PDB file of N, CA and C in Angstrom:
ATOM      1  N   MET A 178      16.776  -6.575  -3.472  1.00 84.00           N
ATOM      2  CA  MET A 178      16.268  -7.506  -2.483  1.00 84.00           C
ATOM      3  C   MET A 178      17.356  -8.585  -1.941  1.00 84.00           C
ATOM      4  N   ILE A 179      17.389  -8.751  -0.650  1.00 92.00           N
ATOM      5  CA  ILE A 179      18.358  -9.494  -0.023  1.00 92.00           C
ATOM      6  C   ILE A 179      17.844 -10.936   0.030  1.00 92.00           C
ATOM      7  N   THR A 180      18.566 -11.910  -0.346  1.00 96.00           N
ATOM      8  CA  THR A 180      18.113 -13.337  -0.494  1.00 96.00           C
ATOM      9  C   THR A 180      18.885 -13.974   0.780  1.00 96.00           C
ATOM     10  N   ASP A 181      18.337 -15.096   1.076  1.00 97.00           N
ATOM     11  CA  ASP A 181      19.026 -16.125   1.811  1.00 97.00           C
ATOM     12  C   ASP A 181      20.379 -16.513   1.605  1.00 97.00           C
ATOM     13  N   ASP A 182      20.615 -16.501   0.413  1.00 98.00           N
ATOM     14  CA  ASP A 182      21.987 -16.710  -0.271  1.00 98.00           C
ATOM     15  C   ASP A 182      22.931 -15.658   0.153  1.00 98.00           C
ATOM     16  N   LYS A 183      22.477 -14.589  -0.073  1.00 98.00           N
ATOM     17  CA  LYS A 183      23.240 -13.299   0.103  1.00 98.00           C
ATOM     18  C   LYS A 183      23.609 -13.218   1.730  1.00 98.00           C
ATOM     19  N   ILE A 184      22.616 -13.494   2.578  1.00 97.00           N
ATOM     20  CA  ILE A 184      22.801 -13.402   3.940  1.00 97.00           C
ATOM     21  C   ILE A 184      23.832 -14.496   4.498  1.00 97.00           C
ATOM     22  N   LYS A 185      23.722 -15.657   3.780  1.00 98.00           N
ATOM     23  CA  LYS A 185      24.553 -16.790   4.123  1.00 98.00           C
ATOM     24  C   LYS A 185      26.066 -16.319   3.709  1.00 98.00           C
ATOM     25  N   ARG A 186      26.171 -15.627   2.460  1.00 98.00           N
ATOM     26  CA  ARG A 186      27.435 -15.195   2.034  1.00 98.00           C
ATOM     27  C   ARG A 186      28.036 -14.114   3.180  1.00 98.00           C
ATOM     28  N   ILE A 187      27.197 -13.158   3.594  1.00 98.00           N
ATOM     29  CA  ILE A 187      27.645 -12.221   4.527  1.00 98.00           C
ATOM     30  C   ILE A 187      28.271 -12.949   5.676  1.00 98.00           C
ATOM     31  N   ASN A 188      27.573 -13.960   6.324  1.00 98.00           N
ATOM     32  CA  ASN A 188      27.899 -14.702   7.351  1.00 98.00           C
ATOM     33  C   ASN A 188      29.283 -15.504   6.995  1.00 98.00           C
ATOM     34  N   GLU A 189      29.360 -15.937   5.958  1.00 98.00           N
ATOM     35  CA  GLU A 189      30.536 -16.803   5.506  1.00 98.00           C
ATOM     36  C   GLU A 189      31.950 -15.827   5.604  1.00 98.00           C
ATOM     37  N   LEU A 190      31.684 -14.689   4.926  1.00 98.00           N
ATOM     38  CA  LEU A 190      32.791 -13.640   4.872  1.00 98.00           C
ATOM     39  C   LEU A 190      33.049 -12.962   6.218  1.00 98.00           C
ATOM     40  N   TYR A 191      32.098 -12.996   7.132  1.00 98.00           N
ATOM     41  CA  TYR A 191      32.424 -12.540   8.412  1.00 98.00           C
ATOM     42  C   TYR A 191      33.158 -13.580   9.161  1.00 98.00           C
ATOM     43  N   LYS A 192      32.858 -14.660   9.152  1.00 98.00           N
ATOM     44  CA  LYS A 192      33.534 -15.900   9.869  1.00 98.00           C
ATOM     45  C   LYS A 192      35.031 -15.936   9.289  1.00 98.00           C
ATOM     46  N   LYS A 193      35.149 -15.952   8.094  1.00 98.00           N
ATOM     47  CA  LYS A 193      36.378 -15.900   7.270  1.00 98.00           C
ATOM     48  C   LYS A 193      37.314 -14.783   7.659  1.00 98.00           C
ATOM     49  N   ALA A 194      36.776 -13.499   7.861  1.00 98.00           N
ATOM     50  CA  ALA A 194      37.479 -12.334   8.237  1.00 98.00           C
ATOM     51  C   ALA A 194      38.035 -12.620   9.551  1.00 98.00           C
ATOM     52  N   LYS A 195      37.064 -13.274  10.530  1.00 98.00           N
ATOM     53  CA  LYS A 195      37.539 -13.396  11.933  1.00 98.00           C
ATOM     54  C   LYS A 195      38.717 -14.448  12.046  1.00 98.00           C
ATOM     55  N   SER A 196      38.641 -15.528  11.093  1.00 98.00           N
ATOM     56  CA  SER A 196      39.585 -16.719  11.338  1.00 98.00           C
ATOM     57  C   SER A 196      40.911 -16.422  10.517  1.00 98.00           C
ATOM     58  N   GLN A 197      40.839 -15.984   9.236  1.00 97.00           N
ATOM     59  CA  GLN A 197      41.987 -15.906   8.442  1.00 97.00           C
ATOM     60  C   GLN A 197      42.172 -14.397   7.676  1.00 97.00           C
ATOM     61  N   GLY A 198      41.401 -13.759   7.518  1.00 97.00           N
ATOM     62  CA  GLY A 198      41.138 -12.332   6.900  1.00 97.00           C
ATOM     63  C   GLY A 198      40.731 -12.538   5.401  1.00 97.00           C
ATOM     64  N   LEU A 199      40.439 -11.550   4.868  1.00 98.00           N
ATOM     65  CA  LEU A 199      39.832 -11.509   3.549  1.00 98.00           C
ATOM     66  C   LEU A 199      40.799 -10.790   2.564  1.00 98.00           C
ATOM     67  N   THR A 200      40.793 -11.375   1.287  1.00 97.00           N
ATOM     68  CA  THR A 200      41.398 -10.405   0.384  1.00 97.00           C
ATOM     69  C   THR A 200      40.523  -9.249   0.090  1.00 97.00           C
ATOM     70  N   GLU A 201      41.367  -8.408  -0.801  1.00 98.00           N
ATOM     71  CA  GLU A 201      40.678  -7.035  -1.269  1.00 98.00           C
ATOM     72  C   GLU A 201      39.312  -7.253  -1.811  1.00 98.00           C
ATOM     73  N   GLN A 202      39.392  -8.339  -2.710  1.00 98.00           N
ATOM     74  CA  GLN A 202      38.136  -8.645  -3.501  1.00 98.00           C
ATOM     75  C   GLN A 202      36.937  -9.092  -2.544  1.00 98.00           C
ATOM     76  N   GLU A 203      37.378  -9.960  -1.550  1.00 98.00           N
ATOM     77  CA  GLU A 203      36.259 -10.410  -0.563  1.00 98.00           C
ATOM     78  C   GLU A 203      35.793  -9.162   0.287  1.00 98.00           C
ATOM     79  N   GLN A 204      36.823  -8.252   0.769  1.00 98.00           N
ATOM     80  CA  GLN A 204      36.326  -7.203   1.525  1.00 98.00           C
ATOM     81  C   GLN A 204      35.492  -6.207   0.713  1.00 98.00           C
ATOM     82  N   SER A 205      35.807  -5.943  -0.681  1.00 98.00           N
ATOM     83  CA  SER A 205      34.835  -5.152  -1.426  1.00 98.00           C
ATOM     84  C   SER A 205      33.445  -5.779  -1.475  1.00 98.00           C
ATOM     85  N   GLU A 206      33.460  -7.199  -1.679  1.00 98.00           N
ATOM     86  CA  GLU A 206      32.209  -8.048  -1.908  1.00 98.00           C
ATOM     87  C   GLU A 206      31.413  -7.747  -0.430  1.00 98.00           C
ATOM     88  N   GLN A 207      31.991  -8.023   0.729  1.00 98.00           N
ATOM     89  CA  GLN A 207      31.533  -7.876   2.017  1.00 98.00           C
ATOM     90  C   GLN A 207      30.975  -6.571   2.189  1.00 98.00           C
ATOM     91  N   LYS A 208      31.593  -5.567   1.822  1.00 98.00           N
ATOM     92  CA  LYS A 208      31.134  -4.248   1.814  1.00 98.00           C
ATOM     93  C   LYS A 208      29.805  -3.944   1.155  1.00 98.00           C
ATOM     94  N   ARG A 209      29.839  -4.466   0.014  1.00 98.00           N
ATOM     95  CA  ARG A 209      28.692  -4.331  -1.030  1.00 98.00           C
ATOM     96  C   ARG A 209      27.503  -4.982  -0.441  1.00 98.00           C
ATOM     97  N   LEU A 210      27.717  -6.335   0.045  1.00 98.00           N
ATOM     98  CA  LEU A 210      26.593  -7.041   0.576  1.00 98.00           C
ATOM     99  C   LEU A 210      25.956  -6.395   1.759  1.00 98.00           C
ATOM    100  N   ARG A 211      26.850  -5.907   2.609  1.00 98.00           N
ATOM    101  CA  ARG A 211      26.318  -5.330   3.996  1.00 98.00           C
ATOM    102  C   ARG A 211      25.512  -3.998   3.506  1.00 98.00           C
ATOM    103  N   GLN A 212      26.034  -3.217   2.577  1.00 98.00           N
ATOM    104  CA  GLN A 212      25.283  -2.119   2.222  1.00 98.00           C
ATOM    105  C   GLN A 212      23.905  -2.425   1.596  1.00 98.00           C
ATOM    106  N   GLU A 213      24.012  -3.479   0.839  1.00 98.00           N
ATOM    107  CA  GLU A 213      22.566  -3.863   0.303  1.00 98.00           C
ATOM    108  C   GLU A 213      21.694  -4.478   1.448  1.00 98.00           C
ATOM    109  N   TYR A 214      22.193  -5.032   2.337  1.00 98.00           N
ATOM    110  CA  TYR A 214      21.455  -5.563   3.524  1.00 98.00           C
ATOM    111  C   TYR A 214      20.759  -4.457   4.200  1.00 98.00           C
ATOM    112  N   VAL A 215      21.706  -3.301   4.460  1.00 98.00           N
ATOM    113  CA  VAL A 215      21.097  -2.224   5.204  1.00 98.00           C
ATOM    114  C   VAL A 215      19.975  -1.508   4.599  1.00 98.00           C
ATOM    115  N   GLN A 216      20.352  -1.286   3.135  1.00 97.00           N
ATOM    116  CA  GLN A 216      19.158  -0.686   2.365  1.00 97.00           C
ATOM    117  C   GLN A 216      17.924  -1.421   2.460  1.00 97.00           C
ATOM    118  N   ALA A 217      17.956  -2.744   2.363  1.00 97.00           N
ATOM    119  CA  ALA A 217      16.767  -3.616   2.414  1.00 97.00           C
ATOM    120  C   ALA A 217      16.026  -3.453   3.797  1.00 97.00           C
ATOM    121  N   VAL A 218      16.729  -3.390   4.851  1.00 96.00           N
ATOM    122  CA  VAL A 218      16.267  -3.277   6.201  1.00 96.00           C
ATOM    123  C   VAL A 218      15.631  -1.943   6.188  1.00 96.00           C
ATOM    124  N   ARG A 219      16.192  -0.900   5.838  1.00 95.00           N
ATOM    125  CA  ARG A 219      15.708   0.351   5.963  1.00 95.00           C
ATOM    126  C   ARG A 219      14.406   0.528   5.270  1.00 95.00           C
ATOM    127  N   GLY A 220      14.440   0.078   3.989  1.00 94.00           N
ATOM    128  CA  GLY A 220      13.327   0.073   3.090  1.00 94.00           C
ATOM    129  C   GLY A 220      12.131  -0.625   3.720  1.00 94.00           C
ATOM    130  N   SER A 221      12.364  -1.808   4.414  1.00 94.00           N
ATOM    131  CA  SER A 221      11.338  -2.634   4.870  1.00 94.00           C
ATOM    132  C   SER A 221      10.828  -1.714   6.086  1.00 94.00           C
ATOM    133  N   LEU A 222      11.632  -1.340   6.950  1.00 91.00           N
ATOM    134  CA  LEU A 222      11.191  -0.436   7.999  1.00 91.00           C
ATOM    135  C   LEU A 222      10.538   0.837   7.667  1.00 91.00           C
ATOM    136  N   LYS A 223      10.812   1.428   6.695  1.00 88.00           N
ATOM    137  CA  LYS A 223      10.282   2.680   6.150  1.00 88.00           C
ATOM    138  C   LYS A 223       8.765   2.330   5.630  1.00 88.00           C
ATOM    139  N   ASN A 224       8.596   1.190   5.009  1.00 89.00           N
ATOM    140  CA  ASN A 224       7.237   0.648   4.477  1.00 89.00           C
ATOM    141  C   ASN A 224       6.350   0.503   5.451  1.00 89.00           C
ATOM    142  N   ARG A 225       6.875  -0.101   6.581  1.00 91.00           N
ATOM    143  CA  ARG A 225       6.057  -0.701   7.743  1.00 91.00           C
ATOM    144  C   ARG A 225       5.679   0.659   8.456  1.00 91.00           C
ATOM    145  N   LEU A 226       6.531   1.619   8.677  1.00 86.00           N
ATOM    146  CA  LEU A 226       6.103   2.781   9.537  1.00 86.00           C
ATOM    147  C   LEU A 226       5.101   3.618   8.600  1.00 86.00           C
ATOM    148  N   GLU A 227       5.295   3.620   7.432  1.00 85.00           N
ATOM    149  CA  GLU A 227       4.328   4.437   6.664  1.00 85.00           C
ATOM    150  C   GLU A 227       2.878   3.856   6.420  1.00 85.00           C
ATOM    151  N   SER A 228       2.864   2.580   6.988  1.00 89.00           N
ATOM    152  CA  SER A 228       1.424   1.848   6.853  1.00 89.00           C
ATOM    153  C   SER A 228       0.824   2.021   8.314  1.00 89.00           C
ATOM    154  N   ILE A 229       1.460   2.607   9.239  1.00 89.00           N
ATOM    155  CA  ILE A 229       0.777   2.809  10.469  1.00 89.00           C
ATOM    156  C   ILE A 229      -0.024   4.221  10.533  1.00 89.00           C
ATOM    157  N   ILE A 230      -1.180   4.182  10.817  1.00 88.00           N
ATOM    158  CA  ILE A 230      -2.144   5.382  10.823  1.00 88.00           C
ATOM    159  C   ILE A 230      -2.242   5.788  12.509  1.00 88.00           C
ATOM    160  N   LEU A 231      -1.871   7.112  12.490  1.00 86.00           N
ATOM    161  CA  LEU A 231      -2.079   7.662  13.875  1.00 86.00           C
ATOM    162  C   LEU A 231      -3.496   7.866  14.251  1.00 86.00           C
ATOM    163  N   VAL A 232      -3.708   7.606  15.452  1.00 88.00           N
ATOM    164  CA  VAL A 232      -5.230   7.846  16.079  1.00 88.00           C
ATOM    165  C   VAL A 232      -5.233   8.551  17.215  1.00 88.00           C
ATOM    166  N   ASP A 233      -6.051   9.465  17.504  1.00 86.00           N
ATOM    167  CA  ASP A 233      -6.114  10.480  18.593  1.00 86.00           C
ATOM    168  C   ASP A 233      -6.745   9.651  19.650  1.00 86.00           C
ATOM    169  N   GLU A 234      -6.960  10.226  21.075  1.00 90.00           N
ATOM    170  CA  GLU A 234      -7.693   9.817  22.109  1.00 90.00           C
ATOM    171  C   GLU A 234      -9.173   9.388  21.822  1.00 90.00           C
ATOM    172  N   LYS A 235      -9.841  10.212  20.872  1.00 91.00           N
ATOM    173  CA  LYS A 235     -11.240  10.056  20.460  1.00 91.00           C
ATOM    174  C   LYS A 235     -11.327   8.931  19.469  1.00 91.00           C
ATOM    175  N   GLY A 236     -10.286   8.452  18.843  1.00 90.00           N
ATOM    176  CA  GLY A 236     -10.515   7.450  17.884  1.00 90.00           C
ATOM    177  C   GLY A 236     -10.562   7.982  16.382  1.00 90.00           C
ATOM    178  N   GLN A 237     -10.226   9.260  16.310  1.00 89.00           N
ATOM    179  CA  GLN A 237     -10.205   9.892  15.058  1.00 89.00           C
ATOM    180  C   GLN A 237      -8.829   9.673  14.281  1.00 89.00           C
ATOM    181  N   GLU A 238      -8.908   9.234  13.109  1.00 87.00           N
ATOM    182  CA  GLU A 238      -7.709   9.065  12.420  1.00 87.00           C
ATOM    183  C   GLU A 238      -6.981  10.379  12.050  1.00 87.00           C
ATOM    184  N   LEU A 239      -5.670  10.476  12.357  1.00 83.00           N
ATOM    185  CA  LEU A 239      -4.858  11.702  12.080  1.00 83.00           C
ATOM    186  C   LEU A 239      -4.148  11.648  10.887  1.00 83.00           C
ATOM    187  N   GLY A 240      -3.726  10.553  10.326  1.00 81.00           N
ATOM    188  CA  GLY A 240      -3.062  10.173   9.225  1.00 81.00           C
ATOM    189  C   GLY A 240      -1.981   9.382   9.318  1.00 81.00           C
ATOM    190  N   PRO A 241      -1.309   9.052   8.352  1.00 81.00           N
ATOM    191  CA  PRO A 241      -0.106   8.194   8.470  1.00 81.00           C
ATOM    192  C   PRO A 241       0.987   8.828   9.068  1.00 81.00           C
ATOM    193  N   ILE A 242       2.103   7.943   9.629  1.00 76.00           N
ATOM    194  CA  ILE A 242       3.288   8.503  10.142  1.00 76.00           C
ATOM    195  C   ILE A 242       4.159   8.861   8.979  1.00 76.00           C
ATOM    196  N   THR A 243       4.469   9.891   8.924  1.00 72.00           N
ATOM    197  CA  THR A 243       5.381  10.470   7.790  1.00 72.00           C
ATOM    198  C   THR A 243       6.363  11.534   8.282  1.00 72.00           C
ATOM    199  N   LYS A 244       7.245  11.762   7.727  1.00 67.00           N
ATOM    200  CA  LYS A 244       8.364  12.813   8.302  1.00 67.00           C
ATOM    201  C   LYS A 244       7.846  14.333   8.268  1.00 67.00           C
ATOM    202  N   GLY A 245       7.009  14.550   7.352  1.00 67.00           N
ATOM    203  CA  GLY A 245       6.304  15.920   7.244  1.00 67.00           C
ATOM    204  C   GLY A 245       5.000  16.056   8.067  1.00 67.00           C
ATOM    205  N   ASN A 246       4.517  14.926   8.805  1.00 65.00           N
ATOM    206  CA  ASN A 246       3.285  14.974   9.451  1.00 65.00           C
ATOM    207  C   ASN A 246       3.448  15.877  10.614  1.00 65.00           C
ATOM    208  N   LYS A 247       2.473  16.890  10.861  1.00 63.00           N
ATOM    209  CA  LYS A 247       2.616  17.900  11.699  1.00 63.00           C
ATOM    210  C   LYS A 247       2.376  17.288  13.232  1.00 63.00           C
ATOM    211  N   PHE A 248       1.961  16.093  13.258  1.00 58.00           N
ATOM    212  CA  PHE A 248       1.848  15.244  14.639  1.00 58.00           C
ATOM    213  C   PHE A 248       3.027  14.671  15.074  1.00 58.00           C
ATOM    214  N   ILE A 249       4.185  14.559  14.433  1.00 58.00           N
ATOM    215  CA  ILE A 249       5.363  13.989  14.665  1.00 58.00           C
ATOM    216  C   ILE A 249       6.550  15.066  15.027  1.00 58.00           C
ATOM    217  N   ASN A 250       7.064  14.933  16.013  1.00 50.00           N
ATOM    218  CA  ASN A 250       8.243  16.031  16.349  1.00 50.00           C
ATOM    219  C   ASN A 250       9.349  15.636  15.581  1.00 50.00           C
TER     220      ASN A 250
END
């Protein structure tokens, strides 16, 4: 889970990288935090999409949006 403190740290490292550069340790911390953030966003989006139910023109439920759903190209 990405916390407000982690987002704040990502932003701090970004600003420092632009102004004076980062040490190797800070670069690896920045990379790790960014990966964690991206995973959290992807997971949230996936959960949101999976909660959507497809409905046809007649109002009949076709099922959830999933990768293997025959209604999704």
